[in-house]
Coordinates of C-alpha atoms in Angstrom, one line a residue:
M1 CA 0.6 -30.1 -8.8
Q2 CA -0.7 -26.7 -8.1
T3 CA -1.1 -25.8 -4.4
Y4 CA -3.7 -23.3 -3.0
K5 CA -2.9 -22.3 0.6
G6 CA -5.2 -21.1 3.3
E7 CA -4.3 -19.6 6.6
Q8 CA -4.4 -23.0 8.4
G9 CA -4.3 -25.5 5.7
S10 CA -3.6 -26.2 2.0
L11 CA -5.4 -27.9 -0.8
E12 CA -3.6 -29.5 -3.6
A13 CA -5.2 -30.0 -7.0
P14 CA -3.9 -31.1 -10.4
V15 CA -3.6 -28.3 -12.9
R16 CA -5.6 -30.4 -15.3
R17 CA -9.0 -31.6 -14.1
G18 CA -11.7 -33.9 -15.3
P19 CA -14.0 -33.1 -18.1
S20 CA -15.3 -29.5 -18.3
L21 CA -18.9 -28.6 -18.2
M22 CA -19.0 -28.5 -21.9
Q23 CA -17.5 -32.0 -22.2
T24 CA -20.0 -33.2 -19.6
I25 CA -22.9 -31.9 -21.7
A26 CA -21.4 -33.5 -24.8
A27 CA -21.1 -36.8 -23.0
V28 CA -24.7 -36.7 -21.9
D29 CA -26.0 -35.8 -25.3
A30 CA -23.4 -37.0 -27.7
P31 CA -24.4 -37.9 -31.3
G32 CA -25.3 -41.6 -31.6
R33 CA -25.9 -42.0 -27.9
A34 CA -28.9 -44.1 -27.1
G35 CA -31.7 -41.9 -25.8
T36 CA -32.0 -38.1 -26.2
G37 CA -33.3 -37.2 -22.8
L38 CA -31.4 -33.9 -22.6
T39 CA -32.5 -32.9 -26.1
A40 CA -36.2 -33.6 -25.2
R41 CA -35.8 -31.6 -22.0
L42 CA -34.3 -28.6 -23.9
A43 CA -37.1 -28.6 -26.4
A44 CA -39.7 -28.7 -23.6
L45 CA -38.0 -25.7 -22.0
G46 CA -38.7 -23.6 -25.0
V47 CA -35.4 -23.7 -27.0
P48 CA -36.6 -22.8 -30.6
A49 CA -36.9 -25.7 -33.0
E50 CA -34.7 -24.0 -35.5
A51 CA -32.0 -23.6 -32.9
L52 CA -32.2 -27.2 -32.0
A53 CA -32.1 -28.2 -35.7
E54 CA -29.0 -26.0 -36.3
A55 CA -27.3 -27.4 -33.2
Q56 CA -28.1 -31.0 -34.3
A57 CA -26.6 -30.3 -37.8
L58 CA -23.4 -28.8 -36.3
A59 CA -23.2 -31.8 -33.9
R60 CA -23.4 -34.3 -36.7
A61 CA -20.8 -32.3 -38.7
N62 CA -18.1 -31.9 -36.1
G63 CA -19.0 -34.5 -33.5
A64 CA -19.6 -32.0 -30.6
G65 CA -22.5 -32.3 -28.2
M66 CA -25.6 -30.4 -29.2
A67 CA -26.0 -28.8 -25.8
D68 CA -22.4 -27.7 -26.0
I69 CA -23.2 -25.8 -29.2
L70 CA -26.3 -24.2 -27.6
V71 CA -24.2 -22.8 -24.7
Q72 CA -21.5 -21.5 -27.0
K73 CA -24.1 -19.7 -29.2
R74 CA -26.0 -18.4 -26.1
L75 CA -29.2 -20.0 -27.4
I76 CA -30.3 -21.1 -23.9
P77 CA -29.9 -19.4 -20.6
E78 CA -27.4 -21.0 -18.1
E79 CA -30.2 -21.6 -15.6
K80 CA -32.3 -23.6 -18.0
L81 CA -29.3 -25.6 -19.2
L82 CA -28.2 -26.5 -15.7
A83 CA -31.7 -27.4 -14.7
A84 CA -32.0 -29.8 -17.7
L85 CA -28.5 -31.2 -17.0
G86 CA -29.2 -31.7 -13.3
A87 CA -32.4 -33.5 -14.1
E88 CA -30.6 -35.8 -16.6
C89 CA -27.7 -36.4 -14.1
G90 CA -29.8 -36.7 -11.0
I91 CA -28.3 -33.7 -9.3
P92 CA -30.6 -31.0 -7.8
F93 CA -30.4 -27.5 -9.4
W94 CA -30.7 -24.6 -7.0
K95 CA -31.5 -21.3 -8.6
E96 CA -30.6 -19.4 -5.5
L97 CA -28.1 -20.4 -2.8
P98 CA -29.1 -20.0 0.9
T99 CA -26.6 -17.4 2.2
D100 CA -28.6 -15.6 4.9
H101 CA -26.7 -17.5 7.6
I102 CA -23.6 -18.5 5.7
N103 CA -21.0 -20.4 7.7
T104 CA -17.5 -18.9 7.2
G105 CA -15.5 -21.5 9.0
F106 CA -14.0 -22.9 5.8
T107 CA -12.4 -19.6 4.8
S108 CA -9.5 -20.2 7.2
L109 CA -8.8 -23.6 5.6
V110 CA -9.0 -23.0 1.8
S111 CA -8.1 -19.9 -0.2
I112 CA -10.7 -17.9 -2.2
G113 CA -8.6 -18.4 -5.3
Y114 CA -9.1 -22.2 -5.2
L115 CA -12.8 -22.1 -4.8
K116 CA -13.2 -19.5 -7.6
K117 CA -11.1 -21.6 -10.0
Q118 CA -13.0 -24.7 -9.3
K119 CA -16.4 -22.9 -9.0
I120 CA -17.4 -24.7 -5.9
V121 CA -18.5 -23.5 -2.4
P122 CA -19.4 -25.5 0.7
L123 CA -22.7 -24.4 2.5
E124 CA -24.5 -25.2 5.7
T125 CA -28.2 -25.2 4.9
P126 CA -31.3 -26.1 7.0
E127 CA -31.2 -29.5 5.3
G128 CA -27.5 -30.0 6.2
F129 CA -24.1 -29.7 4.5
V130 CA -23.9 -29.4 0.7
V131 CA -21.3 -28.4 -1.9
A132 CA -22.6 -26.1 -4.6
I133 CA -20.9 -26.9 -7.9
H134 CA -21.1 -25.5 -11.5
D135 CA -19.6 -28.5 -13.2
P136 CA -21.0 -32.0 -12.2
A137 CA -17.9 -33.6 -13.7
N138 CA -15.6 -31.8 -11.2
F139 CA -16.0 -34.6 -8.6
Q140 CA -12.3 -34.6 -7.7
A141 CA -12.4 -31.0 -6.5
V142 CA -15.5 -31.9 -4.4
D143 CA -13.6 -34.9 -2.9
D144 CA -10.6 -32.8 -2.1
L145 CA -12.6 -30.0 -0.5
C146 CA -14.7 -32.4 1.7
R147 CA -11.6 -34.3 2.8
L148 CA -10.0 -31.0 3.9
L149 CA -13.2 -30.0 5.8
G150 CA -13.4 -33.4 7.5
R151 CA -16.6 -34.3 5.8
R152 CA -17.4 -37.9 4.9
E153 CA -20.6 -37.2 3.0
R154 CA -20.4 -35.6 -0.5
P155 CA -23.9 -34.0 -1.2
V156 CA -23.8 -31.8 -4.2
V157 CA -26.2 -29.3 -5.9
L158 CA -25.9 -27.5 -9.2
A159 CA -25.8 -23.7 -9.2
T160 CA -25.0 -20.9 -11.7
Q161 CA -21.5 -19.5 -11.8
E162 CA -22.9 -16.1 -10.6
E163 CA -24.5 -17.6 -7.5
I164 CA -21.4 -19.6 -6.6
L165 CA -19.1 -16.7 -6.9
A166 CA -21.5 -14.4 -4.9
A167 CA -21.6 -17.0 -2.1
I168 CA -17.7 -17.3 -2.1
N169 CA -17.3 -13.5 -2.0
L170 CA -19.8 -13.1 0.8
A171 CA -18.2 -15.8 3.0
Y172 CA -14.7 -14.3 2.7
D173 CA -16.1 -10.8 3.1
L174 CA -17.9 -11.7 6.3
S175 CA -14.9 -13.6 7.7
R176 CA -12.6 -10.6 7.5
S177 CA -12.2 -8.5 10.6
T178 CA -12.7 -4.8 10.4
A179 CA -9.9 -2.3 10.6
K180 CA -10.9 -1.4 14.1
E181 CA -10.9 -5.0 15.3
F182 CA -7.6 -5.6 13.5
F183 CA -5.9 -2.7 15.3
Q184 CA -7.3 -3.7 18.7
E185 CA -5.8 -7.2 18.2
M186 CA -2.4 -5.7 17.5
N187 CA -0.1 -5.5 20.5
E188 CA 2.2 -2.5 21.3
E189 CA 5.3 -4.2 19.8
S190 CA 3.7 -4.7 16.3
T191 CA 2.6 -1.0 16.2
D192 CA 6.3 -0.1 16.5
S193 CA 7.3 -2.1 13.4
L194 CA 4.5 -1.4 11.0
I195 CA 6.8 -0.4 8.1
S196 CA 7.5 -3.4 6.0
E197 CA 8.0 -4.5 2.4
I198 CA 5.1 -3.3 0.2
E199 CA 4.0 -5.4 -2.7
E200 CA 1.3 -5.1 -5.4
T201 CA -2.0 -6.6 -4.2
G202 CA -4.5 -8.6 -6.1
D203 CA -8.0 -9.3 -4.9
L204 CA -8.2 -7.7 -1.4
L205 CA -10.3 -10.7 -0.1
D206 CA -7.4 -13.0 -1.1
E207 CA -4.6 -10.8 0.4
T208 CA -2.4 -12.9 2.6
S209 CA 0.5 -10.5 3.4
D210 CA 1.7 -10.5 7.0
A211 CA 2.7 -6.8 7.0
P212 CA 0.3 -5.2 9.5
I213 CA 0.2 -1.8 7.7
I214 CA -0.7 -3.5 4.4
K215 CA -3.5 -5.4 6.2
L216 CA -4.7 -2.2 7.9
V217 CA -4.9 -0.3 4.6
N218 CA -6.7 -3.2 2.8
L219 CA -9.2 -3.5 5.7
L220 CA -9.9 0.3 5.4
L221 CA -10.5 -0.1 1.7
S222 CA -12.6 -3.2 1.8
G223 CA -14.6 -1.8 4.8
A224 CA -15.3 1.4 2.9
I225 CA -16.6 -0.6 -0.1
K226 CA -18.6 -2.9 2.1
D227 CA -20.2 0.1 3.9
R228 CA -21.0 1.8 0.5
A229 CA -18.7 4.7 1.3
S230 CA -17.8 7.2 -1.5
D231 CA -14.8 8.7 0.2
I232 CA -12.2 7.8 2.9
H233 CA -10.7 10.7 4.9
I234 CA -7.3 10.2 6.7
E235 CA -6.8 13.2 8.9
P236 CA -3.7 13.9 11.1
Y237 CA -3.9 15.8 14.4
Q238 CA -1.4 16.7 17.1
S239 CA -1.6 13.5 19.1
A240 CA -3.8 11.2 17.0
M241 CA -5.1 10.5 13.5
K242 CA -8.7 9.9 12.5
V243 CA -10.2 7.9 9.7
R244 CA -13.7 8.9 8.4
Y245 CA -16.0 7.4 5.7
R246 CA -18.5 9.5 3.7
I247 CA -21.6 7.3 3.4
D248 CA -24.7 8.7 1.6
G249 CA -23.1 12.1 1.6
I250 CA -22.5 12.3 5.4
L251 CA -19.1 11.8 7.1
Y252 CA -18.9 9.3 9.9
D253 CA -16.0 8.7 12.3
I254 CA -14.7 5.1 11.8
L255 CA -11.4 4.8 13.5
S256 CA -9.1 6.8 15.8
L257 CA -5.5 5.7 15.7
P258 CA -2.3 6.7 17.6
R259 CA -0.2 9.3 15.8
K260 CA 2.7 6.8 15.2
I261 CA 0.5 4.8 12.8
Y262 CA 0.0 7.9 10.6
S263 CA 3.3 8.0 8.7
P264 CA 3.5 4.3 7.6
L265 CA -0.3 4.4 6.7
V266 CA 0.1 7.4 4.5
S267 CA 3.3 6.1 2.9
R268 CA 1.5 2.8 2.0
V269 CA -1.4 4.8 0.4
K270 CA 1.1 7.0 -1.5
V271 CA 3.1 4.0 -2.8
M272 CA -0.1 2.3 -4.0
A273 CA -1.1 5.6 -5.8
K274 CA 2.5 5.9 -7.3
L275 CA 3.0 9.3 -5.5
N276 CA 6.3 10.7 -4.2
I277 CA 6.5 9.6 -0.6
A278 CA 9.4 12.0 0.1
E279 CA 7.4 15.1 -1.0
K280 CA 5.2 16.2 1.9
R281 CA 5.1 20.0 1.3
L282 CA 3.1 20.1 -1.9
P283 CA -0.4 18.7 -2.8
Q284 CA -0.3 15.5 -4.9
D285 CA -2.9 13.6 -6.9
G286 CA -2.8 9.9 -7.9
R287 CA -4.9 6.9 -8.7
I288 CA -5.2 3.3 -7.4
E289 CA -7.0 0.4 -9.1
I290 CA -8.0 -2.4 -6.9
K291 CA -10.2 -5.5 -7.2
I292 CA -12.2 -6.7 -4.3
A293 CA -14.3 -9.8 -4.8
D294 CA -16.1 -9.4 -8.2
R295 CA -15.9 -5.6 -8.1
S296 CA -13.3 -3.4 -9.8
V297 CA -12.8 -0.1 -8.0
D298 CA -10.9 3.0 -9.2
I299 CA -9.6 5.2 -6.3
R300 CA -8.6 8.8 -6.7
V301 CA -6.1 9.9 -4.1
S302 CA -5.5 13.5 -3.1
T303 CA -3.0 14.7 -0.5
I304 CA -2.6 18.2 0.9
P305 CA -0.1 19.5 3.5
T306 CA -1.7 20.6 6.8
A307 CA -0.2 21.8 10.2
F308 CA 0.1 18.2 11.5
G309 CA 1.0 16.4 8.3
E310 CA -0.6 15.4 5.0
R311 CA -4.3 15.0 4.8
V312 CA -5.4 12.2 2.4
V313 CA -8.7 11.8 0.8
L314 CA -9.6 8.7 -1.3
R315 CA -12.6 8.9 -3.7
L316 CA -13.9 5.5 -4.5
L317 CA -15.4 4.9 -7.9
D318 CA -17.0 1.5 -8.5
K319 CA -16.2 0.7 -12.2
T320 CA -18.6 -2.3 -12.1
A321 CA -21.6 -0.2 -11.1
S322 CA -24.2 0.0 -13.7
I323 CA -25.1 3.3 -15.3
L324 CA -28.5 4.5 -14.1
M325 CA -31.4 4.9 -16.6
L326 CA -33.5 8.1 -16.6
S327 CA -36.2 6.4 -14.7
D328 CA -33.8 5.5 -11.9
L329 CA -32.7 9.1 -11.2
G330 CA -35.7 10.1 -9.0
M331 CA -37.6 12.2 -11.5
D332 CA -41.4 11.9 -11.7
D333 CA -43.1 11.0 -15.0
R334 CA -43.6 14.6 -16.0
K335 CA -40.0 15.5 -15.5
I336 CA -38.8 12.4 -17.2
G337 CA -40.9 13.3 -20.3
L338 CA -39.6 16.8 -20.3
F339 CA -36.0 15.7 -19.8
E340 CA -36.3 13.2 -22.7
S341 CA -37.6 15.8 -25.0
L342 CA -34.7 18.2 -24.1
I343 CA -31.9 15.6 -24.6
K344 CA -33.3 14.8 -28.1
S345 CA -32.8 18.4 -29.2
P346 CA -30.5 18.7 -32.3
Y347 CA -28.4 21.5 -30.8
G348 CA -28.0 23.8 -27.8
I349 CA -26.6 23.5 -24.3
I350 CA -28.1 21.6 -21.4
L351 CA -26.5 22.5 -18.0
V352 CA -26.7 20.4 -14.8
T353 CA -25.9 22.5 -11.7
G354 CA -25.3 21.7 -8.1
P355 CA -22.5 21.5 -5.5
T356 CA -19.8 18.9 -5.6
G357 CA -21.2 15.4 -5.0
S358 CA -24.8 16.2 -5.9
G359 CA -25.0 13.5 -8.7
K360 CA -24.5 15.8 -11.7
T361 CA -22.3 13.4 -13.6
T362 CA -24.6 10.5 -13.0
T363 CA -27.5 12.5 -14.5
L364 CA -25.4 13.3 -17.5
Y365 CA -24.3 9.7 -18.0
A366 CA -27.9 8.6 -17.8
A367 CA -28.8 11.1 -20.5
L368 CA -25.9 10.0 -22.7
S369 CA -26.8 6.3 -22.4
S370 CA -30.4 7.0 -23.3
I371 CA -29.4 8.7 -26.6
N372 CA -26.4 6.5 -27.4
S373 CA -26.8 4.7 -30.7
A374 CA -24.9 3.8 -33.8
E375 CA -26.3 6.9 -35.6
V376 CA -25.0 9.4 -33.0
N377 CA -21.4 10.4 -32.5
I378 CA -20.9 11.2 -28.8
I379 CA -17.5 12.5 -27.5
T380 CA -16.8 13.6 -23.9
I381 CA -14.0 15.3 -22.1
E382 CA -14.0 14.6 -18.3
D383 CA -12.0 14.9 -15.1
P384 CA -12.1 12.1 -14.2
I385 CA -13.8 9.5 -16.5
E386 CA -16.1 8.0 -13.8
Y387 CA -17.9 5.4 -16.0
Q388 CA -16.9 3.9 -19.3
I389 CA -19.6 3.6 -21.9
D390 CA -19.4 1.5 -25.0
G391 CA -19.8 3.5 -28.2
I392 CA -18.8 6.8 -26.7
G393 CA -15.3 8.5 -27.1
Q394 CA -14.2 9.7 -23.7
I395 CA -11.2 12.0 -23.1
Q396 CA -9.4 12.4 -19.8
V397 CA -8.3 15.9 -18.9
N398 CA -4.5 16.1 -18.3
P399 CA -3.3 19.6 -17.3
K400 CA 0.3 18.4 -17.2
I401 CA 0.3 18.2 -21.0
D402 CA -2.0 21.2 -21.4
L403 CA -5.0 19.1 -22.2
T404 CA -7.6 21.2 -20.4
F405 CA -11.4 21.4 -21.0
A406 CA -11.0 24.3 -23.4
Q407 CA -8.1 22.6 -25.4
G408 CA -10.0 19.3 -25.5
L409 CA -13.2 21.0 -26.6
R410 CA -11.4 22.7 -29.5
S411 CA -10.2 19.3 -30.7
I412 CA -13.5 17.6 -30.2
V413 CA -15.4 19.9 -32.6
R414 CA -13.1 18.7 -35.4
Q415 CA -14.1 15.1 -34.8
D416 CA -17.6 15.6 -36.3
P417 CA -19.5 15.0 -33.1
D418 CA -23.3 15.2 -32.7
V419 CA -23.3 15.3 -28.9
I420 CA -20.5 16.7 -26.7
L421 CA -20.2 16.4 -22.9
V422 CA -17.9 18.8 -21.2
G423 CA -17.3 17.7 -17.6
E424 CA -17.4 21.2 -16.2
I425 CA -17.4 24.8 -17.3
R426 CA -14.8 26.3 -15.1
D427 CA -13.8 29.5 -17.0
R428 CA -14.8 31.9 -19.7
E429 CA -12.8 30.2 -22.4
T430 CA -14.5 26.9 -21.9
A431 CA -17.9 28.6 -21.8
E432 CA -17.3 30.5 -25.0
I433 CA -16.2 27.4 -26.9
A434 CA -19.2 25.4 -25.6
I435 CA -21.5 28.2 -26.7
Q436 CA -19.9 28.3 -30.2
S437 CA -20.2 24.5 -30.5
S438 CA -23.9 24.7 -29.6
L439 CA -24.5 27.5 -32.1
T440 CA -22.9 25.4 -34.9
G441 CA -25.2 22.5 -34.6
H442 CA -24.0 20.4 -31.6
L443 CA -25.9 19.3 -28.5
V444 CA -23.6 20.1 -25.5
F445 CA -24.0 18.8 -22.0
S446 CA -22.0 20.3 -19.1
T447 CA -22.1 21.1 -15.4
L448 CA -21.8 24.2 -13.3
H449 CA -21.4 24.8 -9.6
T450 CA -24.4 27.0 -8.6
N451 CA -27.0 26.9 -5.9
D452 CA -30.1 26.6 -8.2
A453 CA -31.0 26.6 -11.9
A454 CA -31.6 30.4 -12.2
S455 CA -28.2 31.1 -10.7
A456 CA -26.5 29.4 -13.6
V457 CA -27.6 32.3 -15.9
T458 CA -26.0 34.7 -13.4
R459 CA -22.8 32.7 -13.3
L460 CA -22.4 32.6 -17.1
I461 CA -22.9 36.3 -17.4
D462 CA -20.5 36.9 -14.5
M463 CA -17.9 34.8 -16.4
G464 CA -18.2 37.4 -19.2
I465 CA -20.7 35.7 -21.5
E466 CA -23.1 38.1 -23.2
P467 CA -26.7 37.7 -22.2
F468 CA -27.8 37.3 -25.9
L469 CA -25.3 34.4 -26.3
V470 CA -26.8 32.7 -23.2
T471 CA -30.3 33.0 -24.5
S472 CA -29.2 31.8 -28.0
S473 CA -27.4 28.7 -26.8
V474 CA -28.8 27.4 -23.5
I475 CA -32.0 25.5 -23.8
A476 CA -32.4 24.2 -20.3
I477 CA -30.8 24.2 -16.8
I478 CA -31.3 21.4 -14.4
A479 CA -30.5 21.9 -10.7
Q480 CA -30.3 18.9 -8.4
R481 CA -29.4 17.7 -4.9
L482 CA -29.1 14.2 -3.3
V483 CA -31.3 13.3 -0.4
R484 CA -30.9 10.2 1.7
V485 CA -33.6 7.5 1.3
L486 CA -35.3 6.2 4.5
C487 CA -34.3 2.7 5.5
P488 CA -37.3 0.5 4.6
K489 CA -36.7 -1.8 7.6
C490 CA -36.9 0.8 10.4
K491 CA -38.6 3.9 9.2
E492 CA -41.5 5.0 11.5
A493 CA -44.7 6.9 10.6
Y494 CA -45.4 10.1 12.5
I495 CA -47.3 13.4 12.2
P496 CA -45.0 16.5 11.8
D497 CA -45.6 19.8 13.5
D498 CA -47.4 22.6 11.6
E499 CA -44.3 24.8 11.3
S500 CA -42.3 22.1 9.6
L501 CA -45.1 21.5 7.1
A502 CA -45.4 25.2 6.5
N503 CA -41.7 25.6 5.8
L504 CA -42.0 22.6 3.4
G505 CA -44.9 24.2 1.6
V506 CA -47.3 21.4 2.4
D507 CA -50.9 21.9 3.6
K508 CA -51.8 19.7 6.5
R509 CA -54.9 18.6 4.6
H510 CA -52.6 16.7 2.2
L511 CA -51.7 14.3 5.0
E512 CA -55.1 12.7 4.7
N513 CA -53.9 10.7 1.7
H514 CA -50.2 10.4 2.7
V515 CA -48.1 8.9 5.5
L516 CA -44.9 10.7 6.5
Y517 CA -42.0 8.9 8.1
K518 CA -39.1 9.7 10.3
K519 CA -35.7 7.9 10.7
Q520 CA -35.1 5.4 13.4
G521 CA -31.9 3.3 12.8
C522 CA -31.1 -0.4 12.7
A523 CA -28.3 -2.8 11.7
A524 CA -29.2 -2.7 8.0
C525 CA -28.6 1.1 7.8
M526 CA -25.7 1.3 10.4
N527 CA -28.2 3.0 12.8
T528 CA -28.4 6.1 10.6
G529 CA -32.0 5.6 9.6
Y530 CA -31.1 6.0 5.9
R531 CA -29.9 3.6 3.2
G532 CA -29.1 5.0 -0.3
R533 CA -29.9 8.3 -2.0
T534 CA -32.1 9.7 -4.6
A535 CA -32.2 13.1 -6.3
I536 CA -34.5 16.1 -6.2
F537 CA -34.6 18.3 -9.3
E538 CA -35.7 21.6 -10.7
I539 CA -35.7 22.0 -14.5
L540 CA -35.6 25.5 -15.9
V541 CA -36.5 25.6 -19.6
L542 CA -35.4 28.7 -21.4
D543 CA -38.6 29.5 -23.3
D544 CA -39.2 32.9 -25.0
P545 CA -40.6 34.8 -21.9
I546 CA -37.6 33.6 -19.8
K547 CA -35.2 34.6 -22.6
R548 CA -36.7 38.0 -22.8
L549 CA -36.3 38.4 -19.0
I550 CA -32.6 37.3 -19.1
L551 CA -31.9 40.0 -21.7
K552 CA -33.3 42.6 -19.3
T553 CA -31.8 41.3 -16.1
S554 CA -29.4 38.6 -14.7
D555 CA -31.1 38.7 -11.3
S556 CA -31.5 35.0 -10.4
N557 CA -34.4 35.6 -8.0
Q558 CA -36.5 37.3 -10.8
I559 CA -35.7 34.5 -13.2
A560 CA -36.6 31.9 -10.7
D561 CA -39.9 33.6 -9.8
E562 CA -40.9 33.9 -13.5
A563 CA -40.0 30.2 -14.1
M564 CA -42.1 29.1 -11.2
K565 CA -45.0 31.1 -12.5
R566 CA -44.6 29.2 -15.8
G567 CA -44.8 25.8 -14.0
M568 CA -41.2 25.0 -12.8
T569 CA -41.1 22.9 -9.6
N570 CA -38.2 24.1 -7.5
L571 CA -36.0 21.9 -5.3
L572 CA -38.0 22.4 -2.2
A573 CA -41.3 21.5 -3.9
D574 CA -39.8 18.4 -5.5
G575 CA -38.4 17.4 -2.1
A576 CA -41.8 17.9 -0.6
Q577 CA -43.3 15.4 -3.1
K578 CA -40.7 12.8 -2.0
V579 CA -41.5 13.4 1.6
L580 CA -45.2 12.8 0.9
A581 CA -44.3 9.7 -1.0
G582 CA -42.5 8.3 2.1
I583 CA -39.1 8.3 0.3
T584 CA -37.2 10.7 2.5
T585 CA -37.7 13.0 5.5
I586 CA -38.5 16.6 6.1
E587 CA -35.1 17.3 7.7
E588 CA -33.3 15.8 4.7
V589 CA -35.0 18.1 2.3
F590 CA -34.3 21.1 4.6
R591 CA -30.6 20.0 4.8
V592 CA -29.9 20.0 1.1
T593 CA -32.1 23.0 0.3
R594 CA -30.4 25.0 3.0
I595 CA -33.5 25.4 5.2
I596 CA -32.3 25.0 8.8
K597 CA -34.7 23.8 11.5
R598 CA -34.1 22.7 15.1
E599 CA -34.0 18.9 15.6
T600 CA -36.8 19.2 18.1
D601 CA -39.0 20.8 15.6
L602 CA -38.3 18.2 13.0
E603 CA -38.8 15.2 15.2
A604 CA -41.9 16.5 17.0

């Protein structure tokens, strides 16, 4: 017997169960069985005749069920198969499970691991209690679960594996207390004995360790992921310590803890990141890989010594997040068309500029994914590798073994690449190699930390690159910033004051065809008024007039003025378009473009 334990109960299940879903399908539609109801249903659902014929031939040859073969060969979507199987077995198929008001009471009785293994989940619906199952033959697991929950009835519905796992993860996520609630529940005695044995952890939702400090760290991590935070800051002060989350680019105070919690908390994080817990005088960098529910998260850990102890910052990278397409970046149709033509250039350098955390890497990944094909050899050197893309060779910078951007770039050009991505141009050596690569027939993508597109030219020349090399190699520079998107549930229409519109560069007459919104705040957006982010862009194409100007001067203001005369939309103007479209607010555009206004002016 294999035992799955919950906090207040246990559920025993044999290691071997009844027939699998595949066996169930085979039994329903086995060769020689009287009646072919499932076959007829599959044909009616649009399974190609040739696929049915092939499955029938294979079924006769090896004795397997026809539907079994269709699933293995992915010739029918799971939803259609379950609907047909449910109709044949007399079990309702629910395409979506009702999880708006999910009951989490069962989470204290049965472990998340058991439900995921059996692919079942109990639900309270407006129609009453039901058990959602993926395999109609798994009746024994349903009986065991209902018996543990004290339910006599056994109503079941069929659902896809994805829907069942999502409902399980949601229930256990909602049932967990927050780090703040957990700490408030701890008494004074437990805070004095927080240091305990530290073990490797699996799924954070399934963590059952009794060590308070382990629970606290896990709650901080799972809370950050739940709140869509990109960073966790652990900051020590003289008499207390503070935990802050960065959500949509803004830091928020989450938790203030007594100073005595600080040392075991940091030690736990450092052990998870495989750092030296005895070394507190030097900065350290490490990495943690965790799994929470169905998401795999890579965490970069950085520590630095301060006057009151080590300050720890954890950068959260969701490895299961999908790479954005060009159309998802926030560009309008004209900019998308221009960007697509630039990234299809046979050679040259395309630079993406902006401060740290402005989405530069996301833009470059979207560009790479759009041109990624079997005919193109793409190699990248990054620090760190934030997304893994099939078909692309990605190199991680490692200064400890002298694998820098410059060294890696030298080796990449010997790998016969068509497209090269350099995570960042940090010094003259890297810039020179990137320029040489572009001049010898390679398309090079890279990033720079500058305030706008024109300033990138000044930065390269300041690094020691000759102006004629800049004009010969760089084909375009894209500057970008991230602005927060208004929460769709609570945003409120209003009419801004004339001064704010003037600073934004918008004529009041334009408001006749547009509605502007301001933030409010609700539970859906954590009372911030914003949920999610999008980007604003300016694209500087180095055409002949711009190149001639660069050869004369490296003044970024003159270059920007000439580019705008030639049709470039700067960051402020692109932000104004998103304000008029009701996507963001005037103050957000002012914040990221460094135009400062009084709050009273903005909310007038």
